[in-house]
Amino acid sequence: MQTSAIRFAPAATPHPTDSVWSVDDIEALLGLPFMELVFRAAEIHRQFFDPTRIQLSTLLSIKTGGCEEDCGYCPQSAHHDTPVEDQPMLTVDEVVEAARVARANGAGRFCMGAAWRGPKDADLEKTLEMVREIKAMGLETCATFGLLKDGQAEKLADAGLDYYNHNLDTSPENYTNIIQTREYEDRLDTLGKVRKAGLSVCCGGIVGMNETRRDRAGLIAQLANLAPQPESVPINNLVKVSGTPLDGAAELDWTEFVRTIAVARITMPKSYVRLSAGRREMPEAMQALCFLAGANSIFYGDRLLTTDNPDAIADRDLMAKLDLQPA
Ligand code: SAM
Ligand code: DTB
Ligand code: SF4
């Protein structure tokens, strides 16, 4: 049988973390025969990580709803009529207590999210106390508070923050179909500030938003070409929430989701690739295939920000079945 070069190029093709990935290269990877793609990703995963280990992050929404941004996927946007109400910010004690529960359940990292375009200085001060206390408990800390102004990333770093999550969400070409109130450049600017402050970068995106495969390639190219690459790459499958403009988005075929995970692994071999939102809707076997294809991190705990995640008990059962240990 005649085969094309791309289909059966040697599995040990270089994975140039320091060179530029073209969108064409990444689209070609996404189009590899499925088994070949998963196999290559699994091989690369083993070169850089122990494939029996999985990093566990627990999320908490410290300020829910009423957000001024218009992100088309988001139940927390004040632009959309969704079941999520505008709520006041949680107190330091409430947040620290949630972190204590997360630690007792076995989480290694605690991620705080806020429905802000970006933090006001007075709000940031309150979060610094949360970061200090949670860090002192021995947990890794992560925050996702939106766009940062000059000096804010340094304050978070000084308080002991380990990671800042800020997603690019989709390709530059698809971006304005999803969000109008802030630009791709704004996001890249915040990622630069995070890096400059010495924080580790958590940056990924969402699939299942009616984007094309080329858009998924464009997103991964943006992520993989960040220099240095993000330490953590969350790949979210859209959680459809009533009242959001993307509630009616077409379901992405599960194989296409696994392909996206595999290509993130191949192009960002040293990064933790997180199988993120949307896991509750995924059969266990699909999740197992994502882990085989190089995902090595999950959100762990019954809630994401405003939507449900698999129960922690179910996740412990799944990890036991797959012989996965917390990283
Ligand atoms: N407001 C801040 C911001 O947008 O940067 C931080 C919180 S925001 C909820 C964090 C990320 O959650 C978004 O960038 C998006 O990638 C993800 N997200 C929000 N709603 C989602 C949904 N319905 N499905 C999947 N991911 C979602
Ligand atoms: C990320 O990439 N996904 C998380 C976290 N970073 C902040 C958020 C998922 C949110 C899913 C919808 C919700 O629960 O509101
Ligand atoms: Fe606001 Fe973040 Fe939701 Fe966008 S994703 S509407 S910025 S909370």
PDB file of N, CA and C in Angstrom, residues 34-35 237 251-260 282-283 285-286 289-290:
ATOM      1  N   PHE A  34      -5.666   8.678  13.220  1.00  0.00           N
ATOM      2  CA  PHE A  34      -5.942   8.828  14.652  1.00  0.00           C
ATOM      3  C   PHE A  34      -4.993   8.000  15.527  1.00  0.00           C
ATOM      4  N   MET A  35      -4.837   6.725  15.211  1.00  0.00           N
ATOM      5  CA  MET A  35      -4.009   5.848  16.054  1.00  0.00           C
ATOM      6  C   MET A  35      -2.544   6.271  16.027  1.00  0.00           C
ATOM      7  N   ASN A 237     -13.371  21.728  26.889  1.00  0.00           N
ATOM      8  CA  ASN A 237     -14.433  21.469  25.920  1.00  0.00           C
ATOM      9  C   ASN A 237     -15.602  22.346  26.375  1.00  0.00           C
ATOM     10  N   GLU A 251     -21.956  19.916  18.697  1.00  0.00           N
ATOM     11  CA  GLU A 251     -21.083  19.050  19.500  1.00  0.00           C
ATOM     12  C   GLU A 251     -19.826  18.716  18.700  1.00  0.00           C
ATOM     13  N   LEU A 252     -18.663  18.887  19.320  1.00  0.00           N
ATOM     14  CA  LEU A 252     -17.415  18.494  18.653  1.00  0.00           C
ATOM     15  C   LEU A 252     -17.268  16.978  18.781  1.00  0.00           C
ATOM     16  N   ASP A 253     -16.947  16.323  17.679  1.00  0.00           N
ATOM     17  CA  ASP A 253     -16.795  14.867  17.773  1.00  0.00           C
ATOM     18  C   ASP A 253     -15.675  14.541  18.761  1.00  0.00           C
ATOM     19  N   TRP A 254     -15.867  13.472  19.543  1.00  0.00           N
ATOM     20  CA  TRP A 254     -14.903  13.157  20.609  1.00  0.00           C
ATOM     21  C   TRP A 254     -13.508  12.876  20.072  1.00  0.00           C
ATOM     22  N   THR A 255     -13.432  12.323  18.858  1.00  0.00           N
ATOM     23  CA  THR A 255     -12.100  12.040  18.300  1.00  0.00           C
ATOM     24  C   THR A 255     -11.344  13.338  18.031  1.00  0.00           C
ATOM     25  N   GLU A 256     -12.077  14.371  17.656  1.00  0.00           N
ATOM     26  CA  GLU A 256     -11.440  15.662  17.375  1.00  0.00           C
ATOM     27  C   GLU A 256     -10.911  16.276  18.675  1.00  0.00           C
ATOM     28  N   PHE A 257     -11.631  16.051  19.762  1.00  0.00           N
ATOM     29  CA  PHE A 257     -11.135  16.539  21.058  1.00  0.00           C
ATOM     30  C   PHE A 257      -9.837  15.807  21.419  1.00  0.00           C
ATOM     31  N   VAL A 258      -9.843  14.483  21.281  1.00  0.00           N
ATOM     32  CA  VAL A 258      -8.629  13.713  21.619  1.00  0.00           C
ATOM     33  C   VAL A 258      -7.471  14.156  20.722  1.00  0.00           C
ATOM     34  N   ARG A 259      -7.742  14.397  19.448  1.00  0.00           N
ATOM     35  CA  ARG A 259      -6.685  14.886  18.550  1.00  0.00           C
ATOM     36  C   ARG A 259      -6.079  16.196  19.071  1.00  0.00           C
ATOM     37  N   THR A 260      -6.946  17.072  19.575  1.00  0.00           N
ATOM     38  CA  THR A 260      -6.460  18.366  20.057  1.00  0.00           C
ATOM     39  C   THR A 260      -5.521  18.169  21.254  1.00  0.00           C
ATOM     40  N   MET A 282     -17.947  13.687  29.491  1.00  0.00           N
ATOM     41  CA  MET A 282     -17.106  12.738  28.731  1.00  0.00           C
ATOM     42  C   MET A 282     -17.152  11.351  29.356  1.00  0.00           C
ATOM     43  N   PRO A 283     -17.401  10.308  28.544  1.00  0.00           N
ATOM     44  CA  PRO A 283     -17.300   8.948  29.069  1.00  0.00           C
ATOM     45  C   PRO A 283     -15.894   8.685  29.614  1.00  0.00           C
ATOM     46  N   ALA A 285     -13.961   6.209  29.154  1.00  0.00           N
ATOM     47  CA  ALA A 285     -13.028   5.673  28.154  1.00  0.00           C
ATOM     48  C   ALA A 285     -12.424   6.803  27.311  1.00  0.00           C
ATOM     49  N   MET A 286     -13.220   7.835  27.074  1.00  0.00           N
ATOM     50  CA  MET A 286     -12.684   8.984  26.316  1.00  0.00           C
ATOM     51  C   MET A 286     -11.627   9.712  27.149  1.00  0.00           C
ATOM     52  N   LEU A 289      -8.462   7.826  27.026  1.00  0.00           N
ATOM     53  CA  LEU A 289      -7.747   8.042  25.763  1.00  0.00           C
ATOM     54  C   LEU A 289      -7.025   9.402  25.790  1.00  0.00           C
ATOM     55  N   CYS A 290      -7.651  10.401  26.402  1.00  0.00           N
ATOM     56  CA  CYS A 290      -6.985  11.705  26.535  1.00  0.00           C
ATOM     57  C   CYS A 290      -5.719  11.566  27.386  1.00  0.00           C
TER      58      CYS A 290
END
